[in-house]
Tab-separated table of C-alpha atoms and ligand atoms in Angstrom:
chain	number	residue	atom	x	y	z
A	1	MET	CA	0.000	0.000	0.000
A	2	ALA	CA	2.799	2.372	0.971
A	3	GLU	CA	4.545	1.551	-2.310
A	4	GLN	CA	1.394	2.278	-4.257
A	5	THR	CA	1.069	5.684	-2.613
A	6	ILE	CA	4.646	6.538	-3.574
A	7	GLU	CA	4.062	5.366	-7.132
A	8	HIS	CA	0.963	7.552	-7.479
A	9	ALA	CA	2.905	10.509	-6.162
A	10	GLN	CA	5.377	10.261	-9.071
A	11	PRO	CA	5.453	13.153	-11.521
A	12	LEU	CA	2.939	12.438	-14.282
A	13	THR	CA	5.530	12.267	-17.028
A	14	VAL	CA	7.852	9.888	-15.195
A	15	LEU	CA	7.347	6.504	-16.794
A	16	ALA	CA	7.656	3.144	-15.065
A	17	GLU	CA	10.468	1.046	-16.504
A	18	ASP	CA	8.155	-1.150	-18.589
A	19	GLU	CA	6.338	1.942	-19.864
A	20	ALA	CA	9.607	3.570	-20.918
A	21	ILE	CA	10.799	0.413	-22.689
A	22	PHE	CA	7.458	0.083	-24.464
A	23	ARG	CA	7.389	3.784	-25.459
A	24	ASP	CA	10.920	3.564	-26.854
A	25	ALA	CA	10.091	0.426	-28.842
A	26	VAL	CA	7.049	2.091	-30.414
A	27	ARG	CA	9.030	5.281	-31.102
A	28	GLU	CA	11.760	3.301	-32.829
A	29	PHE	CA	9.212	1.393	-34.875
A	30	ALA	CA	7.379	4.581	-35.873
A	31	ASP	CA	10.594	6.201	-37.041
A	32	ALA	CA	11.955	3.186	-38.887
A	33	GLN	CA	8.829	1.581	-40.340
A	34	VAL	CA	6.097	4.223	-40.482
A	35	ARG	CA	7.974	7.411	-41.359
A	36	PRO	CA	9.154	6.250	-44.799
A	37	LEU	CA	5.529	5.472	-45.758
A	38	VAL	CA	3.793	8.610	-44.476
A	39	ARG	CA	3.639	10.607	-47.680
A	40	GLU	CA	2.647	7.671	-49.859
A	41	MET	CA	-0.057	6.576	-47.402
A	42	ASP	CA	-1.486	10.108	-47.374
A	43	GLU	CA	-1.416	10.317	-51.176
A	44	HIS	CA	-3.006	6.913	-51.714
A	45	ALA	CA	-5.312	7.282	-48.714
A	46	LYS	CA	-4.410	3.813	-47.524
A	47	ILE	CA	-2.469	2.028	-44.796
A	48	PRO	CA	-0.860	-1.057	-46.371
A	49	ARG	CA	-1.796	-4.406	-44.854
A	50	SER	CA	1.893	-5.163	-44.399
A	51	LEU	CA	2.149	-2.243	-41.958
A	52	VAL	CA	-0.971	-3.416	-40.090
A	53	ASP	CA	0.661	-6.848	-39.753
A	54	GLN	CA	3.777	-5.205	-38.345
A	55	LEU	CA	1.624	-3.379	-35.789
A	56	PHE	CA	0.284	-6.764	-34.636
A	57	ASP	CA	3.836	-8.116	-34.437
A	58	LEU	CA	4.899	-5.099	-32.406
A	59	GLY	CA	2.126	-5.886	-29.915
A	60	VAL	CA	0.280	-2.562	-30.153
A	61	MET	CA	-3.017	-3.965	-31.433
A	62	ALA	CA	-3.885	-5.852	-28.250
A	63	ILE	CA	-2.297	-3.809	-25.505
A	64	GLU	CA	-4.835	-4.424	-22.750
A	65	ILE	CA	-5.984	-7.876	-23.877
A	66	PRO	CA	-4.959	-10.397	-21.206
A	67	GLU	CA	-2.103	-12.724	-22.087
A	68	ALA	CA	-4.488	-15.681	-21.848
A	69	TYR	CA	-6.140	-14.385	-25.040
A	70	GLY	CA	-2.839	-13.587	-26.724
A	71	GLY	CA	-2.590	-9.916	-25.776
A	72	ALA	CA	0.075	-7.957	-23.929
A	73	GLY	CA	-1.905	-7.684	-20.681
A	74	ALA	CA	-0.685	-4.107	-20.269
A	75	SER	CA	-2.489	-0.948	-19.130
A	76	PHE	CA	-4.598	1.733	-20.773
A	77	PHE	CA	-1.677	4.086	-20.202
A	78	HIS	CA	0.454	1.866	-22.446
A	79	ALA	CA	-2.183	2.290	-25.157
A	80	VAL	CA	-1.954	6.064	-24.720
A	81	LEU	CA	1.823	5.911	-25.118
A	82	ALA	CA	1.507	3.812	-28.286
A	83	VAL	CA	-1.048	6.169	-29.848
A	84	GLU	CA	1.058	9.207	-28.953
A	85	GLU	CA	4.265	7.788	-30.419
A	86	LEU	CA	2.646	6.554	-33.630
A	87	SER	CA	0.780	9.841	-34.094
A	88	ARG	CA	4.008	11.751	-33.694
A	89	VAL	CA	4.905	10.231	-37.049
A	90	ASP	CA	1.479	9.582	-38.565
A	91	PRO	CA	-1.834	10.320	-36.834
A	92	SER	CA	-3.612	7.981	-39.299
A	93	VAL	CA	-1.675	5.016	-37.975
A	94	GLY	CA	-2.257	6.419	-34.477
A	95	VAL	CA	-6.033	6.334	-34.862
A	96	LEU	CA	-6.045	2.799	-36.307
A	97	VAL	CA	-4.309	1.596	-33.156
A	98	ASP	CA	-6.417	3.878	-30.978
A	99	VAL	CA	-9.785	2.565	-32.185
A	100	GLN	CA	-8.599	-1.034	-31.879
A	101	ASN	CA	-7.468	-0.593	-28.275
A	102	THR	CA	-9.424	2.159	-26.590
A	103	LEU	CA	-12.788	1.441	-28.201
A	104	VAL	CA	-13.151	-2.073	-29.604
A	105	VAL	CA	-10.938	-4.126	-27.287
A	106	ASN	CA	-11.933	-1.975	-24.355
A	107	ALA	CA	-15.661	-2.584	-24.947
A	108	LEU	CA	-15.232	-6.327	-25.487
A	109	MET	CA	-13.101	-6.691	-22.367
A	110	ARG	CA	-15.542	-4.773	-20.226
A	111	TRP	CA	-18.874	-6.002	-21.595
A	112	GLY	CA	-18.122	-9.288	-23.327
A	113	ASN	CA	-19.048	-12.605	-21.707
A	114	ASP	CA	-16.516	-15.456	-21.711
A	115	ASP	CA	-17.776	-16.773	-25.030
A	116	ILE	CA	-17.430	-13.390	-26.797
A	117	LYS	CA	-14.017	-12.802	-25.256
A	118	ARG	CA	-12.769	-16.225	-26.321
A	119	ARG	CA	-14.109	-15.861	-29.856
A	120	TYR	CA	-13.105	-12.270	-30.530
A	121	LEU	CA	-10.316	-11.111	-28.230
A	122	THR	CA	-8.100	-13.927	-29.497
A	123	ARG	CA	-8.643	-12.771	-33.071
A	124	LEU	CA	-8.165	-9.095	-32.213
A	125	ALA	CA	-4.903	-10.041	-30.522
A	126	SER	CA	-3.539	-12.075	-33.412
A	127	ASN	CA	-4.376	-10.458	-36.767
A	128	THR	CA	-7.864	-8.941	-36.858
A	129	VAL	CA	-8.648	-5.234	-36.923
A	130	GLY	CA	-11.791	-3.946	-35.218
A	131	ALA	CA	-14.081	-0.988	-35.889
A	132	TYR	CA	-16.576	0.851	-33.714
A	133	ALA	CA	-19.833	1.781	-35.433
A	134	LEU	CA	-22.093	4.216	-33.631
A	135	SER	CA	-22.532	7.288	-35.875
A	136	GLU	CA	-25.146	7.613	-38.581
A	137	ALA	CA	-26.199	10.327	-41.027
A	138	GLY	CA	-28.819	11.624	-38.599
A	139	SER	CA	-27.021	10.701	-35.394
A	140	GLY	CA	-23.677	12.333	-34.641
A	141	SER	CA	-23.522	14.520	-31.563
A	142	ASP	CA	-27.016	13.239	-30.801
A	143	ALA	CA	-25.416	9.833	-30.587
A	144	PHE	CA	-28.387	7.794	-29.494
A	145	ALA	CA	-30.869	8.997	-32.102
A	146	LEU	CA	-30.090	5.822	-34.024
A	147	ALA	CA	-32.165	4.782	-37.016
A	148	THR	CA	-30.364	1.449	-37.422
A	149	ARG	CA	-32.826	-1.130	-36.236
A	150	ALA	CA	-32.342	-4.622	-34.794
A	151	LYS	CA	-35.419	-6.863	-34.770
A	152	GLU	CA	-35.596	-10.074	-32.791
A	153	ASP	CA	-36.149	-13.208	-34.885
A	154	GLY	CA	-35.785	-16.500	-33.013
A	155	GLU	CA	-32.153	-16.974	-32.081
A	156	HIS	CA	-31.094	-13.954	-34.142
A	157	TYR	CA	-31.421	-10.217	-34.433
A	158	VAL	CA	-31.955	-8.812	-37.916
A	159	ILE	CA	-30.124	-5.505	-38.408
A	160	THR	CA	-31.160	-2.925	-41.007
A	161	GLY	CA	-29.688	0.528	-41.458
A	162	ARG	CA	-26.563	2.479	-42.306
A	163	LYS	CA	-23.588	3.614	-40.290
A	164	LEU	CA	-21.472	6.552	-41.377
A	165	TRP	CA	-17.906	7.703	-40.712
A	166	ILE	CA	-16.592	4.377	-39.457
A	167	THR	CA	-12.836	4.405	-38.857
A	168	ASN	CA	-10.983	1.214	-39.883
A	169	GLY	CA	-13.955	0.308	-42.094
A	170	ASN	CA	-11.631	-0.958	-44.824
A	171	GLU	CA	-9.226	-2.874	-42.619
A	172	ALA	CA	-11.631	-4.287	-40.037
A	173	ASP	CA	-13.103	-7.776	-39.914
A	174	ILE	CA	-14.872	-7.308	-36.587
A	175	PHE	CA	-17.363	-4.478	-36.149
A	176	LEU	CA	-18.960	-3.348	-32.936
A	177	VAL	CA	-22.339	-2.084	-34.150
A	178	PHE	CA	-24.895	-0.126	-32.156
A	179	ALA	CA	-28.555	-0.447	-33.154
A	180	THR	CA	-31.894	0.128	-31.494
A	181	ILE	CA	-34.264	-2.705	-30.726
A	182	ASN	CA	-37.032	-0.197	-29.981
A	183	PRO	CA	-36.889	3.392	-31.267
A	184	GLU	CA	-39.711	4.416	-28.906
A	185	ALA	CA	-37.556	3.472	-25.915
A	186	GLY	CA	-34.975	6.142	-26.804
A	187	TYR	CA	-31.510	5.427	-25.488
A	188	ARG	CA	-32.875	2.417	-23.564
A	189	GLY	CA	-33.346	0.597	-26.862
A	190	ILE	CA	-29.694	0.814	-27.873
A	191	THR	CA	-27.953	-2.543	-28.082
A	192	ALA	CA	-24.409	-3.436	-29.101
A	193	PHE	CA	-23.689	-6.293	-31.521
A	194	VAL	CA	-20.475	-7.893	-32.699
A	195	VAL	CA	-20.768	-8.269	-36.471
A	196	GLU	CA	-18.218	-10.022	-38.651
A	197	ARG	CA	-17.241	-8.937	-42.132
A	198	GLY	CA	-18.599	-11.348	-44.704
A	199	VAL	CA	-21.885	-12.092	-42.949
A	200	ALA	CA	-24.871	-11.967	-45.349
A	201	GLY	CA	-26.590	-8.577	-45.467
A	202	PHE	CA	-23.560	-6.578	-44.334
A	203	THR	CA	-21.396	-4.576	-46.713
A	204	VAL	CA	-18.771	-1.910	-46.241
A	205	GLY	CA	-19.790	1.022	-48.442
A	206	LYS	CA	-17.975	4.046	-49.797
A	207	LYS	CA	-14.806	5.372	-48.246
A	208	GLU	CA	-14.757	9.113	-47.489
A	209	ASP	CA	-12.299	11.392	-49.290
A	210	LYS	CA	-11.022	13.494	-46.416
A	211	LEU	CA	-9.125	16.679	-45.537
A	212	GLY	CA	-6.797	14.939	-43.094
A	213	ILE	CA	-5.876	11.555	-41.628
A	214	ARG	CA	-6.411	10.464	-45.210
A	215	ALA	CA	-4.716	7.094	-44.805
A	216	SER	CA	-7.152	6.148	-42.066
A	217	SER	CA	-10.204	4.638	-43.758
A	218	THR	CA	-13.561	6.197	-42.879
A	219	CYS	CA	-16.416	4.191	-44.359
A	220	GLU	CA	-20.121	3.757	-44.585
A	221	LEU	CA	-21.519	0.421	-43.346
A	222	ILE	CA	-24.701	-0.955	-44.881
A	223	PHE	CA	-26.936	-3.486	-43.151
A	224	GLU	CA	-29.757	-5.049	-45.148
A	225	ASP	CA	-31.562	-7.724	-43.156
A	226	CYS	CA	-28.269	-8.751	-41.643
A	227	ARG	CA	-28.822	-11.730	-39.302
A	228	VAL	CA	-26.653	-11.700	-36.214
A	229	PRO	CA	-26.899	-14.515	-33.643
A	230	LYS	CA	-28.097	-13.511	-30.177
A	231	SER	CA	-24.817	-14.839	-28.838
A	232	ASN	CA	-23.208	-11.803	-30.518
A	233	VAL	CA	-25.045	-9.247	-28.404
A	234	LEU	CA	-22.384	-7.433	-26.388
A	235	GLY	CA	-23.524	-6.920	-22.807
A	236	GLU	CA	-27.238	-6.650	-22.100
A	237	VAL	CA	-29.970	-5.933	-24.610
A	238	GLY	CA	-30.992	-2.277	-24.188
A	239	LYS	CA	-27.776	-1.391	-22.352
A	240	GLY	CA	-25.702	-0.521	-25.403
A	241	TYR	CA	-25.900	3.182	-24.517
A	242	LYS	CA	-23.960	2.442	-21.338
A	243	SER	CA	-21.168	0.589	-23.119
A	244	ALA	CA	-21.042	3.296	-25.801
A	245	ILE	CA	-20.829	6.149	-23.284
A	246	GLU	CA	-18.254	4.428	-21.142
A	247	THR	CA	-15.972	3.361	-23.967
A	248	LEU	CA	-16.188	6.767	-25.628
A	249	ASN	CA	-15.272	8.466	-22.353
A	250	GLU	CA	-12.066	6.444	-22.413
A	251	GLY	CA	-11.624	6.696	-26.161
A	252	ARG	CA	-11.432	10.461	-25.802
A	253	ILE	CA	-8.202	10.093	-23.872
A	254	GLY	CA	-6.868	8.137	-26.842
A	255	ILE	CA	-7.759	11.023	-29.145
A	256	GLY	CA	-5.977	13.329	-26.708
A	257	ALA	CA	-2.935	11.057	-27.107
A	258	GLN	CA	-3.230	11.209	-30.889
A	259	MET	CA	-3.324	15.009	-30.760
A	260	ILE	CA	-0.369	15.447	-28.385
A	261	GLY	CA	1.611	13.056	-30.575
A	262	LEU	CA	0.724	15.126	-33.620
A	263	ALA	CA	1.667	18.366	-31.865
A	264	ALA	CA	4.963	16.905	-30.624
A	265	GLY	CA	5.733	15.666	-34.149
A	266	ALA	CA	5.034	19.104	-35.619
A	267	LEU	CA	7.239	20.683	-32.960
A	268	ASP	CA	10.083	18.220	-33.705
A	269	HIS	CA	9.953	19.147	-37.384
A	270	THR	CA	9.853	22.848	-36.545
A	271	ILE	CA	12.863	22.723	-34.236
A	272	ARG	CA	14.899	20.836	-36.831
A	273	TYR	CA	13.896	23.102	-39.714
A	274	THR	CA	14.345	26.444	-37.954
A	275	LYS	CA	17.856	25.446	-36.920
A	276	GLU	CA	18.750	24.619	-40.519
A	277	ARG	CA	16.975	27.336	-42.505
A	278	LYS	CA	19.053	30.495	-42.838
A	279	GLN	CA	17.773	34.011	-43.547
A	280	PHE	CA	19.539	37.328	-42.972
A	281	GLY	CA	22.749	35.335	-42.540
A	282	LYS	CA	21.622	33.169	-39.632
A	283	ALA	CA	19.390	30.274	-38.706
A	284	ILE	CA	15.816	31.490	-38.277
A	285	ALA	CA	15.805	29.747	-34.848
A	286	GLU	CA	18.197	32.473	-33.741
A	287	PHE	CA	15.548	35.180	-34.050
A	288	GLN	CA	13.958	35.846	-30.709
A	289	ALA	CA	10.483	36.137	-32.212
A	290	VAL	CA	10.842	32.597	-33.584
A	291	GLN	CA	12.315	31.307	-30.329
A	292	HIS	CA	9.350	32.641	-28.379
A	293	GLN	CA	6.887	31.047	-30.754
A	294	ILE	CA	8.660	27.706	-30.388
A	295	ALA	CA	8.815	28.080	-26.616
A	296	ARG	CA	5.071	28.744	-26.568
A	297	ALA	CA	4.438	25.636	-28.671
A	298	ALA	CA	6.576	23.550	-26.299
A	299	MET	CA	4.594	24.960	-23.393
A	300	ASP	CA	1.339	24.012	-25.126
A	301	VAL	CA	2.510	20.457	-25.786
A	302	GLU	CA	3.669	20.007	-22.206
A	303	ALA	CA	0.373	21.279	-20.770
A	304	ALA	CA	-1.710	19.117	-23.098
A	305	ARG	CA	0.426	16.034	-22.404
A	306	LEU	CA	-0.074	16.466	-18.659
A	307	THR	CA	-3.856	16.476	-19.077
A	308	VAL	CA	-3.749	13.358	-21.267
A	309	TYR	CA	-1.446	11.435	-18.942
A	310	ASN	CA	-3.465	12.517	-15.926
A	311	ALA	CA	-6.739	11.317	-17.458
A	312	ALA	CA	-5.135	8.004	-18.470
A	313	ARG	CA	-3.548	7.462	-15.064
A	314	LEU	CA	-6.874	8.264	-13.358
A	315	ARG	CA	-8.590	5.708	-15.565
A	316	ASP	CA	-6.028	3.028	-14.749
A	317	ALA	CA	-6.312	3.852	-11.047
A	318	GLY	CA	-10.082	3.279	-11.239
A	319	LYS	CA	-10.815	6.877	-10.277
A	320	PRO	CA	-13.350	9.226	-11.929
A	321	PHE	CA	-11.931	10.799	-15.073
A	322	LEU	CA	-14.903	12.067	-17.098
A	323	THR	CA	-14.115	15.778	-16.782
A	324	GLU	CA	-10.375	15.207	-17.184
A	325	ALA	CA	-10.927	13.156	-20.356
A	326	ALA	CA	-13.067	15.901	-21.893
A	327	ILE	CA	-10.520	18.557	-20.901
A	328	CYS	CA	-7.621	16.587	-22.346
A	329	LYS	CA	-9.395	16.047	-25.653
A	330	ILE	CA	-10.276	19.707	-26.153
A	331	LEU	CA	-6.928	21.028	-25.027
A	332	SER	CA	-4.875	18.530	-27.030
A	333	SER	CA	-6.832	19.061	-30.223
A	334	GLU	CA	-6.562	22.843	-29.926
A	335	VAL	CA	-2.856	22.567	-29.196
A	336	ALA	CA	-2.383	20.232	-32.166
A	337	GLU	CA	-4.075	22.737	-34.453
A	338	ARG	CA	-2.037	25.660	-33.080
A	339	VAL	CA	1.323	23.905	-33.145
A	340	ALA	CA	0.785	22.420	-36.614
A	341	SER	CA	-0.267	25.862	-37.843
A	342	LEU	CA	2.869	27.435	-36.377
A	343	ALA	CA	4.936	24.699	-38.022
A	344	VAL	CA	3.461	25.634	-41.412
A	345	ASN	CA	4.247	29.307	-40.735
A	346	LEU	CA	7.828	28.657	-39.689
A	347	PHE	CA	8.483	26.410	-42.676
A	348	GLY	CA	7.509	29.401	-44.843
A	349	GLY	CA	6.679	28.402	-48.420
A	350	ASN	CA	7.959	24.938	-47.651
A	351	GLY	CA	5.248	24.644	-45.040
A	352	PHE	CA	2.657	24.892	-47.755
A	353	VAL	CA	3.859	22.091	-50.023
A	354	LYS	CA	3.568	18.331	-49.783
A	355	GLU	CA	7.282	17.759	-50.126
A	356	TYR	CA	7.605	18.807	-46.476
A	357	PRO	CA	5.785	17.018	-43.651
A	358	VAL	CA	3.976	19.811	-41.827
A	359	GLU	CA	1.095	20.678	-44.170
A	360	LYS	CA	-0.159	17.122	-43.628
A	361	LEU	CA	-0.037	17.468	-39.861
A	362	PHE	CA	-1.934	20.758	-40.172
A	363	ARG	CA	-4.670	18.950	-42.141
A	364	ASP	CA	-4.621	15.994	-39.745
A	365	ALA	CA	-5.019	18.185	-36.660
A	366	LYS	CA	-8.543	19.314	-37.521
A	367	ILE	CA	-10.170	15.955	-36.813
A	368	GLY	CA	-9.313	16.109	-33.103
A	369	GLN	CA	-12.038	18.693	-32.572
A	370	ILE	CA	-14.651	16.631	-34.375
A	371	TYR	CA	-14.639	12.887	-33.711
A	372	GLU	CA	-15.459	11.053	-30.497
A	373	GLY	CA	-17.534	14.053	-29.462
A	374	THR	CA	-16.993	17.545	-30.875
A	375	SER	CA	-15.394	20.245	-28.740
A	376	ASN	CA	-18.818	21.759	-28.051
A	377	LEU	CA	-19.971	18.430	-26.652
A	378	GLN	CA	-16.827	18.142	-24.512
A	379	LEU	CA	-17.467	21.643	-23.150
A	380	GLN	CA	-21.004	20.562	-22.370
A	381	THR	CA	-19.641	17.583	-20.389
A	382	ILE	CA	-17.206	19.764	-18.456
A	383	ALA	CA	-19.862	22.394	-17.726
A	384	LYS	CA	-22.304	19.736	-16.523
A	385	GLN	CA	-19.707	18.294	-14.157
A	386	ILE	CA	-18.634	21.589	-12.674
A	387	LEU	CA	-21.983	23.396	-12.634
A	388	GLY	CA	-23.994	20.361	-11.578
B	401	LIG	C1	-12.672	11.026	-39.899
B	401	LIG	C2	-13.809	10.621	-39.027
B	401	LIG	C3	-13.769	9.404	-38.366
B	401	LIG	C4	-14.835	8.997	-37.561
B	401	LIG	N1	-14.813	7.760	-36.972
B	401	LIG	C5	-15.923	7.303	-36.333
B	401	LIG	C6	-15.994	5.947	-35.864
B	401	LIG	O1	-15.042	5.168	-35.988
B	401	LIG	N2	-17.154	5.527	-35.298
B	401	LIG	C7	-18.226	6.335	-35.144
B	401	LIG	O2	-19.234	5.872	-34.613
B	401	LIG	N3	-18.191	7.629	-35.570
B	401	LIG	C8	-17.076	8.122	-36.165
B	401	LIG	N4	-17.031	9.423	-36.623
B	401	LIG	C9	-18.194	10.283	-36.442
B	401	LIG	C10	-17.935	11.415	-35.460
B	401	LIG	O3	-17.894	10.922	-34.162
B	401	LIG	C11	-19.023	12.482	-35.686
B	401	LIG	O4	-18.770	13.082	-36.929
B	401	LIG	C12	-19.035	13.507	-34.571
B	401	LIG	O5	-19.500	12.943	-33.376
B	401	LIG	C13	-19.892	14.721	-34.917
B	401	LIG	O6	-21.127	14.342	-35.392
B	401	LIG	P1	-21.710	14.988	-36.739
B	401	LIG	O7	-20.675	14.832	-37.791
B	401	LIG	O8	-23.045	14.409	-37.008
B	401	LIG	O9	-21.836	16.519	-36.408
B	401	LIG	P2	-23.083	17.251	-35.743
B	401	LIG	O10	-23.546	16.492	-34.558
B	401	LIG	O11	-24.091	17.538	-36.817
B	401	LIG	O12	-22.428	18.600	-35.264
B	401	LIG	C14	-22.241	19.712	-36.118
B	401	LIG	C15	-21.835	20.908	-35.260
B	401	LIG	O13	-22.903	21.214	-34.349
B	401	LIG	C16	-22.397	21.264	-33.032
B	401	LIG	N5	-23.425	20.750	-32.106
B	401	LIG	C17	-24.231	19.667	-32.266
B	401	LIG	N6	-25.015	19.510	-31.196
B	401	LIG	C18	-24.689	20.509	-30.336
B	401	LIG	C19	-25.144	20.899	-29.044
B	401	LIG	N7	-26.081	20.206	-28.398
B	401	LIG	N8	-24.585	21.990	-28.471
B	401	LIG	C20	-23.629	22.702	-29.084
B	401	LIG	N9	-23.144	22.373	-30.314
B	401	LIG	C21	-23.680	21.303	-30.925
B	401	LIG	C22	-21.175	20.341	-33.023
B	401	LIG	O14	-20.284	20.679	-31.974
B	401	LIG	C23	-20.594	20.630	-34.405
B	401	LIG	O15	-19.769	21.757	-34.341
B	401	LIG	C24	-15.955	9.859	-37.407
B	401	LIG	C25	-15.969	11.090	-38.055
B	401	LIG	C26	-14.937	11.469	-38.856
B	401	LIG	C27	-15.022	12.799	-39.581
């Protein structure tokens, strides 16, 4: 107990030995294996399967899955470190790993019975990508106004409807799908189902052509009388809203991690470039105006990182973290936008062209304020918590 107290009193950014080793391994991987592909992945709007396989080999696709199911049996904080380090190089790869861990695996671990865990966690730990399908055309911020319907039919539910904006839609083989069994019951009708790619009546539709995180696939899902066995209901019928809310509360910390990674990556590029680029006979990093801008960006990244790590550590400690998660998501996404924007400015004309890495990060940053609850919705959560 005494030891635990000391551990919790550590500075937030001091990593345990296993965390530091893990972070360094992911950083090394991101630099060596992801960085050379970033531009091509953005151009072709695709993450190659070979890279996804490498992510499985690295052990970042099943971070919290217990070893008994083939996972790493590590903590949520480890997932945050992985998402941060990958996003430092490519936020598209960061979000692929984020959705797998903080949403899909997280929900299955928390709400899955033994049968679901045995059938799906083992696959998610070995080679199968997951996706999390809540949003629809008419149901974004109003997340439980779902039109996708699941009707009971003997030992099955029959799902009909369309999901929009689903990350990992192209890569995934396992989809966590939220549908209502009774629209009149409002949120109390929402039920979560595990649906496999290839099942009759389920197709992955068009992929969105996006401003940023272009390599991350964002797809429509179409369900036409798709029969899903009752054994694939995740948690209780009518309690899907609870699993959705709880996983998204945690998922938000993952988006915070993606955004601090992005901001740190943009800052790295900026430091390197401003030391090299000469104007008026000296490196532009020697001008005090530039130094102050870089110092401010470093300050922003540090502050945002502290909120992300704090929320993640609170979650792992089993303490309330709702407000902290919302704060970390807003702050990190705003910081990512600011720092990436500064990077473009300080790269000058080179900041505006694809040959240099920062215009992509500037485009990528925007999504942090939109998905997994827009900034307005996060502010609403914070206000509700503090105003009562
Ligand atoms: C690239 C990408 C990937 C995504 N991945 C996934 C995924 O994997 N799974 C998934 O289920 N969804 C996913 N989404 C969907 C995403 O979560 C939604 O787009 C987001 O929640 C916003 O919903 P919306 O687009 O319908 O916007 P809207 O809800 O229509 O919001 C539009 C604007 O209105 C504001 N607004 C709405 N309601 C209020 C209110 N009550 N008070 C104040 N302001 C309000 C919002 O803040 C926003 O600025 C993804 C989206 C994108 C773009």
